[in-house]
Amino acid sequence: MNISKLLKGRDCDCGKRHTCNIDNVVIEEGAINKIYDLAAAYKSIILIADKNTYAVCAKKAAELLKEKLQDKLVFEDDLLIPDETAVEKLNNIICDTTDLILGVGSGVIQDLCKYVSFKRGLPYYIAATAPSMDGYASAGAAMIMGNMKVTYNAHVPQAIIADVNILKNAPMEMIQSGYGDIIGKLSCLNDWRLAAAVNNEYFCQYVYDLTMQMTNSIKNDGELLQKRDVNAIKRLTEALIGVGIAMAYVGNSRPASGSEHHLSHFFEITGIMNNEPYFMHGTDVAFSTVYTCRMREEILKLDVPKQAQEFECEQWESKIRSIYGTAAQGVIELQNKAGVYNEDKISVYKEKWNEIRKILKDAPTADEITAYLQSVGLDIYDFEKMYGAKKLENAKWYAKDLKDRYSVLWLYYCLFYGM
C-alpha cells in the first residue's frame, strides 16, 4: 500500500476533495531513529507516554530528541482512561514555549495528545508502540467525558512514526486488537451502505473501496500475526493507518465505525462505570462483529419488514437509566436531539426492502468472522463468558443509543424488539 500517495489526497467522483494533512508517515524497521530529523522544525517538545510505552520506546525517543526535549509526562496508571483527569495532567506541563507534543503509545495516548493538542492549537506527532487500533491517522479523538464515550473532531498528527521492530514485540493482545479493529470494517462498511440506502446518507464509493481493500489485505494474516511475522505486522500497521486516512478523507469515522463499534463502546462504558472487566477496544469490535453479522442473518430470514413494538418513551428512559447510571441523562439527551425514535422507519424499510436485503447479504456470515478471529487466537466463547447473557442482551438493544449514527442495530431494534 502506498501511504505516501494517499497523503496527497484526491479529487473524487463523490464531489469532494479528499485531503489528509499528515506530513510524514514512516513505517519501517528502525523508524524511531528518524525522530530527531522528523522534528527538525521544532525546538521545545513535550513527550507523553505511559509507564509501559516509556520503557519500550519513549525513553529512547527522549534520548534521541536531545536538546529539543522540554519536558515529559509519564502516566503511571495501571489503566489509563482518556478523561478529564488525564487531560488536566497533560495541560499542566504545556507552557508558552511548547511547540510540539509527541505522544508515544497507541490508543489512549494518541487520543489524549490529539485532543489536547487541538484544544491548545499545537501540532502533535505519534510514535506508535502497537498495531492495536485504527486511530493513528484519524482526526477524531475518542474520549470519555462525564462517563460518556465521545468522539471529538480534532486534527490529524503531523507525523506518524511506526517502528516495525517495536510493533512486532507488542503484547499479543494488542496485535489481536488491531487485527480485530480491521475485521470490524466488514460490519461497519455494510452499515455505511445501509445508512445511505435508508437515510440517504453521504456515501463515497472510492473511500468504501479503499477501506475494503485494506481490510482484504490483512484479513487472512491471522496465523502470521500470531507468529509476529514482520511483513504481516507491517501490512496490519499500513491497514490501520490507511483506514485512519480514509476517515480523514470523509471528515468523520463513518468508514471505520458502525454497529460493532457501538457494541464495543457499550462494554467499555458500562465496564468503567461498574468497575467490571472489558476487552481491548479492537478485540471487543471483533467479537461484536460476530454478533452484528448474526443480526443481519436474522433480519434476512424475514419475508417482509414488520414493526415489532411501538416505542414507549417512559419504558425506554427507565431502561437507559438502569443501564447507564450517571451517563444516562447524556444518552437520553443525545437521542432526544437525534429524534430517530420519532421517525417512521418501517415505511422506509418496506419501500426499500429488496435493496436492504441485497446490502445485508453482502456482509460476511457470523461463522466466517468467527473463523477469522480463530486464526489470530480469539475465541468467541471468551467474549460470551466475560459479559454473560444479560449484558449481551442489553448491548443488543441499547448500545445504539450511545451514538447518533444509524446502523443495523436500529434496523434490528425496529423489527425485533419486544418479540
CSV table of C-alpha atoms in Angstrom, one decimal:
chain,number,residue,atom,x,y,z
A,1,MET,CA,0.0,0.0,0.0
A,2,ASN,CA,1.3,3.4,-1.0
A,3,ILE,CA,0.6,5.5,2.1
A,4,SER,CA,2.6,8.5,0.7
A,5,LYS,CA,0.3,8.6,-2.3
A,6,LEU,CA,-2.8,8.6,0.0
A,7,LEU,CA,-1.4,11.6,1.9
A,8,LYS,CA,-1.6,13.6,-1.3
A,9,GLY,CA,-5.4,13.4,-1.4
A,10,ARG,CA,-7.6,13.3,-4.5
A,11,ASP,CA,-10.5,15.0,-6.3
A,12,CYS,CA,-13.2,12.4,-6.0
A,13,ASP,CA,-16.2,11.4,-8.1
A,14,CYS,CA,-18.3,11.8,-4.9
A,15,GLY,CA,-17.8,15.6,-5.4
A,16,LYS,CA,-15.4,16.1,-2.5
A,17,ARG,CA,-11.7,16.9,-2.4
A,18,HIS,CA,-10.3,14.3,-0.1
A,19,THR,CA,-7.4,15.5,2.0
A,20,CYS,CA,-5.3,14.3,4.9
A,21,ASN,CA,-3.0,16.9,6.4
A,22,ILE,CA,-0.3,14.5,7.6
A,23,ASP,CA,3.3,15.5,6.6
A,24,ASN,CA,5.1,12.2,7.2
A,25,VAL,CA,4.3,8.5,7.8
A,26,VAL,CA,7.3,6.3,8.4
A,27,ILE,CA,6.5,2.5,8.7
A,28,GLU,CA,9.8,0.6,8.7
A,29,GLU,CA,12.3,-1.2,10.9
A,30,GLY,CA,14.3,1.3,13.0
A,31,ALA,CA,11.8,4.2,12.2
A,32,ILE,CA,12.2,5.7,15.7
A,33,ASN,CA,15.8,6.6,14.9
A,34,LYS,CA,14.4,9.3,12.5
A,35,ILE,CA,12.6,11.2,15.2
A,36,TYR,CA,15.2,14.0,15.6
A,37,ASP,CA,15.3,14.7,11.9
A,38,LEU,CA,11.5,14.5,11.5
A,39,ALA,CA,11.1,17.0,14.3
A,40,ALA,CA,13.7,19.4,12.8
A,41,ALA,CA,11.3,22.3,12.7
A,42,TYR,CA,10.6,22.2,16.5
A,43,LYS,CA,12.7,23.4,19.4
A,44,SER,CA,10.6,22.7,22.5
A,45,ILE,CA,8.9,19.3,22.6
A,46,ILE,CA,6.9,17.7,25.4
A,47,LEU,CA,6.8,13.9,25.4
A,48,ILE,CA,3.7,11.9,26.6
A,49,ALA,CA,3.8,8.2,27.4
A,50,ASP,CA,2.6,5.7,30.0
A,51,LYS,CA,4.9,3.5,32.1
A,52,ASN,CA,4.8,0.7,29.6
A,53,THR,CA,5.4,2.7,26.4
A,54,TYR,CA,8.1,4.7,28.2
A,55,ALA,CA,10.1,1.6,28.7
A,56,VAL,CA,9.7,0.1,25.2
A,57,CYS,CA,10.1,3.3,23.1
A,58,ALA,CA,9.7,6.7,24.8
A,59,LYS,CA,12.9,6.6,26.8
A,60,LYS,CA,14.8,6.1,23.6
A,61,ALA,CA,12.8,8.8,21.8
A,62,ALA,CA,13.6,11.2,24.7
A,63,GLU,CA,17.3,10.5,24.3
A,64,LEU,CA,17.2,11.0,20.6
A,65,LEU,CA,15.4,14.3,20.9
A,66,LYS,CA,18.4,15.7,22.9
A,67,GLU,CA,18.1,19.4,23.5
A,68,LYS,CA,14.7,19.6,21.8
A,69,LEU,CA,13.0,17.8,24.7
A,70,GLN,CA,11.4,20.4,27.0
A,71,ASP,CA,9.6,18.1,29.4
A,72,LYS,CA,7.9,14.7,29.6
A,73,LEU,CA,4.8,13.2,31.3
A,74,VAL,CA,4.7,9.5,32.0
A,75,PHE,CA,1.3,8.3,33.3
A,76,GLU,CA,1.7,5.7,36.0
A,77,ASP,CA,-1.9,4.4,35.9
A,78,ASP,CA,-2.5,0.7,35.6
A,79,LEU,CA,-5.5,1.5,33.4
A,80,LEU,CA,-5.2,5.0,31.7
A,81,ILE,CA,-8.5,6.5,30.8
A,82,PRO,CA,-8.7,9.5,28.4
A,83,ASP,CA,-10.9,11.5,30.7
A,84,GLU,CA,-10.9,15.0,32.4
A,85,THR,CA,-8.2,14.0,34.9
A,86,ALA,CA,-5.7,12.8,32.3
A,87,VAL,CA,-6.4,15.9,30.2
A,88,GLU,CA,-5.7,18.2,33.1
A,89,LYS,CA,-2.3,16.5,33.8
A,90,LEU,CA,-1.3,16.9,30.2
A,91,ASN,CA,-2.4,20.5,30.1
A,92,ASN,CA,-0.4,21.3,33.2
A,93,ILE,CA,3.0,20.5,31.6
A,94,ILE,CA,2.4,22.6,28.5
A,95,CYS,CA,3.9,26.1,28.6
A,96,ASP,CA,4.2,29.1,26.4
A,97,THR,CA,7.3,27.8,24.6
A,98,THR,CA,5.9,24.4,23.8
A,99,ASP,CA,5.8,23.9,20.0
A,100,LEU,CA,5.1,20.2,19.6
A,101,ILE,CA,3.5,17.3,21.6
A,102,LEU,CA,5.0,13.9,20.9
A,103,GLY,CA,2.8,11.0,22.0
A,104,VAL,CA,4.5,7.6,22.4
A,105,GLY,CA,1.9,4.8,22.7
A,106,SER,CA,-1.3,3.7,21.0
A,107,GLY,CA,-5.0,4.3,21.5
A,108,VAL,CA,-5.4,6.3,24.8
A,109,ILE,CA,-2.1,8.2,24.5
A,110,GLN,CA,-3.0,9.0,20.9
A,111,ASP,CA,-6.4,10.3,21.8
A,112,LEU,CA,-5.1,12.4,24.7
A,113,CYS,CA,-2.4,14.0,22.6
A,114,LYS,CA,-4.8,14.6,19.7
A,115,TYR,CA,-7.5,16.2,21.9
A,116,VAL,CA,-5.2,18.4,24.0
A,117,SER,CA,-3.0,19.5,21.1
A,118,PHE,CA,-6.1,20.5,19.1
A,119,LYS,CA,-7.5,22.5,22.0
A,120,ARG,CA,-4.2,24.2,22.6
A,121,GLY,CA,-3.5,24.9,18.9
A,122,LEU,CA,-0.4,22.8,18.8
A,123,PRO,CA,0.8,20.2,16.3
A,124,TYR,CA,1.5,16.7,17.5
A,125,TYR,CA,3.4,13.6,16.4
A,126,ILE,CA,2.6,10.0,17.4
A,127,ALA,CA,5.2,7.3,17.8
A,128,ALA,CA,3.2,4.0,17.6
A,129,THR,CA,4.1,1.3,20.0
A,130,ALA,CA,1.5,-1.3,19.0
A,131,PRO,CA,-0.6,-2.1,15.9
A,132,SER,CA,-3.7,-2.1,18.1
A,133,MET,CA,-6.2,0.4,16.6
A,134,ASP,CA,-7.0,2.5,13.5
A,135,GLY,CA,-7.0,5.9,15.1
A,136,TYR,CA,-3.4,6.8,14.3
A,137,ALA,CA,-4.2,8.8,11.2
A,138,SER,CA,-7.8,9.9,12.0
A,139,ALA,CA,-8.9,13.3,13.1
A,140,GLY,CA,-11.3,12.0,15.8
A,141,ALA,CA,-10.3,11.9,19.5
A,142,ALA,CA,-12.2,9.2,21.4
A,143,MET,CA,-12.6,10.5,24.9
A,144,ILE,CA,-14.5,9.6,28.0
A,145,MET,CA,-16.1,12.7,29.4
A,146,GLY,CA,-18.8,12.8,32.0
A,147,ASN,CA,-18.8,9.0,31.8
A,148,MET,CA,-19.8,9.2,28.1
A,149,LYS,CA,-17.8,7.9,25.2
A,150,VAL,CA,-17.5,11.0,23.0
A,151,THR,CA,-15.6,11.3,19.7
A,152,TYR,CA,-14.5,14.9,19.2
A,153,ASN,CA,-13.5,16.3,15.9
A,154,ALA,CA,-9.8,17.3,16.4
A,155,HIS,CA,-6.9,17.0,13.9
A,156,VAL,CA,-4.5,14.5,12.5
A,157,PRO,CA,-0.9,14.2,13.6
A,158,GLN,CA,1.8,15.9,11.6
A,159,ALA,CA,3.8,12.7,11.6
A,160,ILE,CA,3.3,9.0,12.4
A,161,ILE,CA,6.5,7.0,13.3
A,162,ALA,CA,5.8,3.3,13.3
A,163,ASP,CA,8.9,1.2,14.1
A,164,VAL,CA,8.2,-2.3,13.0
A,165,ASN,CA,10.8,-3.7,15.4
A,166,ILE,CA,8.8,-2.2,18.2
A,167,LEU,CA,5.4,-3.1,16.9
A,168,LYS,CA,6.1,-6.8,16.4
A,169,ASN,CA,7.1,-7.1,20.0
A,170,ALA,CA,3.8,-5.5,21.3
A,171,PRO,CA,1.7,-7.7,23.6
A,172,MET,CA,-0.2,-10.3,21.5
A,173,GLU,CA,-3.5,-9.0,22.8
A,174,MET,CA,-2.7,-5.6,21.2
A,175,ILE,CA,-1.8,-7.2,17.9
A,176,GLN,CA,-5.1,-9.2,18.1
A,177,SER,CA,-6.9,-5.9,18.9
A,178,GLY,CA,-5.5,-4.2,15.8
A,179,TYR,CA,-6.5,-7.2,13.6
A,180,GLY,CA,-9.9,-7.2,15.2
A,181,ASP,CA,-10.4,-3.5,14.6
A,182,ILE,CA,-9.7,-4.2,10.9
A,183,ILE,CA,-12.1,-7.2,10.7
A,184,GLY,CA,-14.8,-4.9,12.1
A,185,LYS,CA,-14.7,-3.0,8.9
A,186,LEU,CA,-16.6,-5.8,7.3
A,187,SER,CA,-19.5,-4.8,9.5
A,188,CYS,CA,-19.2,-1.0,9.5
A,189,LEU,CA,-18.8,-0.8,5.7
A,190,ASN,CA,-22.1,-2.7,5.4
A,191,ASP,CA,-23.7,-0.3,7.8
A,192,TRP,CA,-22.5,2.7,5.7
A,193,ARG,CA,-24.2,1.3,2.6
A,194,LEU,CA,-27.3,0.6,4.7
A,195,ALA,CA,-27.4,4.2,6.1
A,196,ALA,CA,-27.0,5.5,2.5
A,197,ALA,CA,-30.0,3.5,1.4
A,198,VAL,CA,-32.2,4.1,4.4
A,199,ASN,CA,-31.3,7.7,5.3
A,200,ASN,CA,-29.8,9.0,2.0
A,201,GLU,CA,-26.5,9.5,4.0
A,202,TYR,CA,-23.4,10.7,2.2
A,203,PHE,CA,-21.5,7.7,0.7
A,204,CYS,CA,-18.2,7.6,-1.2
A,205,GLN,CA,-17.6,4.6,-3.3
A,206,TYR,CA,-13.8,5.4,-3.5
A,207,VAL,CA,-13.4,5.5,0.3
A,208,TYR,CA,-15.6,2.4,0.7
A,209,ASP,CA,-13.4,0.5,-1.8
A,210,LEU,CA,-10.2,1.8,-0.3
A,211,THR,CA,-11.2,0.7,3.2
A,212,MET,CA,-12.4,-2.7,1.9
A,213,GLN,CA,-9.1,-3.1,0.0
A,214,MET,CA,-7.1,-2.5,3.2
A,215,THR,CA,-9.4,-5.0,5.1
A,216,ASN,CA,-8.9,-7.6,2.5
A,217,SER,CA,-5.1,-7.1,2.5
A,218,ILE,CA,-4.9,-8.3,6.1
A,219,LYS,CA,-7.9,-10.5,6.9
A,220,ASN,CA,-6.1,-13.7,6.0
A,221,ASP,CA,-3.0,-12.9,8.0
A,222,GLY,CA,-4.2,-14.1,11.4
A,223,GLU,CA,-1.8,-17.0,11.8
A,224,LEU,CA,1.2,-14.9,10.6
A,225,LEU,CA,0.3,-12.2,13.1
A,226,GLN,CA,0.3,-14.8,15.9
A,227,LYS,CA,3.9,-15.7,14.8
A,228,ARG,CA,4.8,-11.9,14.8
A,229,ASP,CA,5.8,-12.1,11.2
A,230,VAL,CA,7.4,-8.8,10.3
A,231,ASN,CA,5.7,-8.4,6.9
A,232,ALA,CA,2.3,-9.2,8.4
A,233,ILE,CA,2.9,-6.7,11.2
A,234,LYS,CA,3.8,-4.1,8.6
A,235,ARG,CA,0.7,-4.9,6.5
A,236,LEU,CA,-1.5,-4.6,9.6
A,237,THR,CA,0.0,-1.2,10.5
A,238,GLU,CA,-0.4,0.1,7.0
A,239,ALA,CA,-4.0,-1.0,7.0
A,240,LEU,CA,-4.7,0.6,10.4
A,241,ILE,CA,-3.1,3.9,9.3
A,242,GLY,CA,-4.8,3.7,5.9
A,243,VAL,CA,-8.2,3.4,7.5
A,244,GLY,CA,-7.4,6.5,9.5
A,245,ILE,CA,-6.6,8.3,6.3
A,246,ALA,CA,-10.0,7.1,4.9
A,247,MET,CA,-11.7,8.7,8.0
A,248,ALA,CA,-9.8,11.9,7.4
A,249,TYR,CA,-11.0,11.9,3.8
A,250,VAL,CA,-14.6,12.0,4.8
A,251,GLY,CA,-14.2,14.1,7.9
A,252,ASN,CA,-15.6,11.5,10.3
A,253,SER,CA,-15.3,7.9,11.4
A,254,ARG,CA,-18.1,6.5,9.2
A,255,PRO,CA,-15.8,4.4,7.0
A,256,ALA,CA,-14.4,2.6,10.1
A,257,SER,CA,-17.1,2.6,12.8
A,258,GLY,CA,-20.6,1.2,12.9
A,259,SER,CA,-22.7,-1.2,14.9
A,260,GLU,CA,-19.7,-3.2,16.0
A,261,HIS,CA,-18.1,-0.1,17.5
A,262,HIS,CA,-21.3,0.9,19.3
A,263,LEU,CA,-21.4,-2.5,21.0
A,264,SER,CA,-17.7,-2.1,21.9
A,265,HIS,CA,-18.3,1.3,23.4
A,266,PHE,CA,-21.2,-0.2,25.4
A,267,PHE,CA,-18.9,-2.7,27.0
A,268,GLU,CA,-16.2,-0.1,27.7
A,269,ILE,CA,-18.6,2.5,29.2
A,270,THR,CA,-20.5,0.0,31.4
A,271,GLY,CA,-17.3,-1.6,32.4
A,272,ILE,CA,-15.7,1.6,33.6
A,273,MET,CA,-18.9,2.7,35.4
A,274,ASN,CA,-19.4,-0.6,37.2
A,275,ASN,CA,-15.8,-1.5,37.7
A,276,GLU,CA,-16.2,-4.6,35.5
A,277,PRO,CA,-13.7,-6.1,33.1
A,278,TYR,CA,-13.8,-5.5,29.3
A,279,PHE,CA,-11.6,-6.4,26.4
A,280,MET,CA,-9.4,-4.1,24.5
A,281,HIS,CA,-11.3,-1.9,22.0
A,282,GLY,CA,-10.4,-3.7,18.8
A,283,THR,CA,-11.0,-7.1,20.4
A,284,ASP,CA,-14.4,-6.1,21.5
A,285,VAL,CA,-15.0,-4.7,18.0
A,286,ALA,CA,-14.0,-8.1,16.5
A,287,PHE,CA,-16.2,-10.2,18.8
A,288,SER,CA,-19.1,-7.7,18.3
A,289,THR,CA,-18.8,-8.1,14.6
A,290,VAL,CA,-19.8,-11.7,15.0
A,291,TYR,CA,-23.0,-10.5,16.8
A,292,THR,CA,-23.9,-7.8,14.2
A,293,CYS,CA,-23.5,-10.4,11.4
A,294,ARG,CA,-25.8,-12.7,13.3
A,295,MET,CA,-28.3,-9.8,13.4
A,296,ARG,CA,-28.1,-9.4,9.7
A,297,GLU,CA,-28.7,-13.1,9.2
A,298,GLU,CA,-31.8,-13.0,11.4
A,299,ILE,CA,-33.2,-10.0,9.5
A,300,LEU,CA,-32.7,-11.8,6.2
A,301,LYS,CA,-35.0,-14.6,7.4
A,302,LEU,CA,-37.9,-12.1,7.3
A,303,ASP,CA,-40.1,-12.1,4.2
A,304,VAL,CA,-41.4,-8.6,4.9
A,305,PRO,CA,-40.5,-6.0,7.5
A,306,LYS,CA,-42.9,-5.5,10.4
A,307,GLN,CA,-42.5,-3.2,13.3
A,308,ALA,CA,-42.2,-5.4,16.4
A,309,GLN,CA,-43.4,-3.0,19.1
A,310,GLU,CA,-44.3,0.7,19.2
A,311,PHE,CA,-41.8,2.9,21.0
A,312,GLU,CA,-42.6,3.5,24.7
A,313,CYS,CA,-40.6,6.6,25.8
A,314,GLU,CA,-41.0,6.2,29.5
A,315,GLN,CA,-40.1,2.5,29.4
A,316,TRP,CA,-37.0,3.3,27.3
A,317,GLU,CA,-35.9,6.1,29.6
A,318,SER,CA,-36.2,3.8,32.6
A,319,LYS,CA,-34.1,1.1,30.9
A,320,ILE,CA,-31.5,3.6,29.9
A,321,ARG,CA,-31.2,4.9,33.4
A,322,SER,CA,-30.8,1.4,34.9
A,323,ILE,CA,-28.1,0.5,32.4
A,324,TYR,CA,-26.1,3.7,32.1
A,325,GLY,CA,-26.4,5.2,35.5
A,326,THR,CA,-24.7,8.6,35.8
A,327,ALA,CA,-24.3,8.7,32.0
A,328,ALA,CA,-27.9,8.1,31.3
A,329,GLN,CA,-29.0,11.7,31.0
A,330,GLY,CA,-26.4,12.3,28.3
A,331,VAL,CA,-27.7,9.3,26.4
A,332,ILE,CA,-31.3,10.4,26.7
A,333,GLU,CA,-30.5,14.0,25.6
A,334,LEU,CA,-28.5,12.7,22.6
A,335,GLN,CA,-31.4,10.5,21.4
A,336,ASN,CA,-34.0,13.2,22.0
A,337,LYS,CA,-31.9,15.6,19.9
A,338,ALA,CA,-31.3,12.9,17.1
A,339,GLY,CA,-35.1,12.2,17.0
A,340,VAL,CA,-34.7,8.7,15.4
A,341,TYR,CA,-37.3,7.2,17.7
A,342,ASN,CA,-39.9,9.7,16.3
A,343,GLU,CA,-39.2,8.8,12.7
A,344,ASP,CA,-41.4,6.4,10.7
A,345,LYS,CA,-38.7,3.9,9.7
A,346,ILE,CA,-40.9,1.0,9.0
A,347,SER,CA,-42.4,2.6,5.9
A,348,VAL,CA,-38.9,3.3,4.6
A,349,TYR,CA,-38.0,-0.3,5.3
A,350,LYS,CA,-41.0,-1.6,3.3
A,351,GLU,CA,-40.2,0.7,0.4
A,352,LYS,CA,-36.6,-0.3,0.2
A,353,TRP,CA,-36.8,-3.9,1.5
A,354,ASN,CA,-35.2,-5.5,-1.6
A,355,GLU,CA,-32.3,-3.1,-1.6
A,356,ILE,CA,-31.8,-3.6,2.2
A,357,ARG,CA,-31.8,-7.3,1.8
A,358,LYS,CA,-29.2,-7.1,-1.0
A,359,ILE,CA,-26.9,-5.0,1.2
A,360,LEU,CA,-27.2,-7.3,4.2
A,361,LYS,CA,-26.5,-10.3,2.0
A,362,ASP,CA,-23.1,-8.8,1.1
A,363,ALA,CA,-21.9,-8.9,4.7
A,364,PRO,CA,-19.9,-12.0,5.8
A,365,THR,CA,-21.6,-14.6,7.9
A,366,ALA,CA,-21.0,-14.8,11.6
A,367,ASP,CA,-19.3,-18.1,11.0
A,368,GLU,CA,-16.9,-16.5,8.5
A,369,ILE,CA,-16.0,-13.8,11.1
A,370,THR,CA,-15.6,-16.4,13.8
A,371,ALA,CA,-13.1,-18.2,11.6
A,372,TYR,CA,-11.0,-15.1,11.0
A,373,LEU,CA,-10.9,-14.5,14.8
A,374,GLN,CA,-9.9,-18.0,15.5
A,375,SER,CA,-7.0,-17.6,13.1
A,376,VAL,CA,-5.5,-14.9,15.3
A,377,GLY,CA,-6.3,-16.7,18.6
A,378,LEU,CA,-9.6,-15.1,19.5
A,379,ASP,CA,-12.4,-17.4,20.8
A,380,ILE,CA,-15.9,-16.1,20.8
A,381,TYR,CA,-16.6,-18.2,23.9
A,382,ASP,CA,-14.3,-15.9,25.9
A,383,PHE,CA,-16.4,-12.9,24.9
A,384,GLU,CA,-19.6,-14.6,25.9
A,385,LYS,CA,-18.1,-15.8,29.2
A,386,MET,CA,-16.8,-12.4,30.0
A,387,TYR,CA,-20.0,-10.5,29.5
A,388,GLY,CA,-22.8,-13.0,30.1
A,389,ALA,CA,-26.2,-13.3,28.6
A,390,LYS,CA,-27.8,-10.3,30.3
A,391,LYS,CA,-25.1,-7.8,29.3
A,392,LEU,CA,-25.0,-9.1,25.8
A,393,GLU,CA,-28.8,-8.8,25.6
A,394,ASN,CA,-28.7,-5.2,26.9
A,395,ALA,CA,-26.0,-4.3,24.4
A,396,LYS,CA,-28.0,-5.7,21.5
A,397,TRP,CA,-30.9,-3.3,22.2
A,398,TYR,CA,-29.3,-0.3,23.8
A,399,ALA,CA,-25.7,0.1,22.5
A,400,LYS,CA,-27.2,2.0,19.6
A,401,ASP,CA,-28.3,4.8,21.9
A,402,LEU,CA,-24.7,5.8,22.7
A,403,LYS,CA,-24.3,7.4,19.3
A,404,ASP,CA,-26.4,9.3,16.8
A,405,ARG,CA,-25.3,7.2,13.9
A,406,TYR,CA,-27.6,4.8,12.0
A,407,SER,CA,-26.6,1.2,11.8
A,408,VAL,CA,-28.0,-2.3,11.6
A,409,LEU,CA,-28.7,-2.0,15.3
A,410,TRP,CA,-31.6,0.4,14.6
A,411,LEU,CA,-33.0,-1.8,11.9
A,412,TYR,CA,-32.8,-4.9,14.2
A,413,TYR,CA,-34.4,-3.0,17.1
A,414,CYS,CA,-37.3,-1.8,14.9
A,415,LEU,CA,-38.0,-5.3,13.5
A,416,PHE,CA,-37.4,-7.5,16.6
A,417,TYR,CA,-37.7,-5.5,19.9
A,418,GLY,CA,-40.3,-6.9,22.2
A,419,MET,CA,-40.9,-10.1,20.2
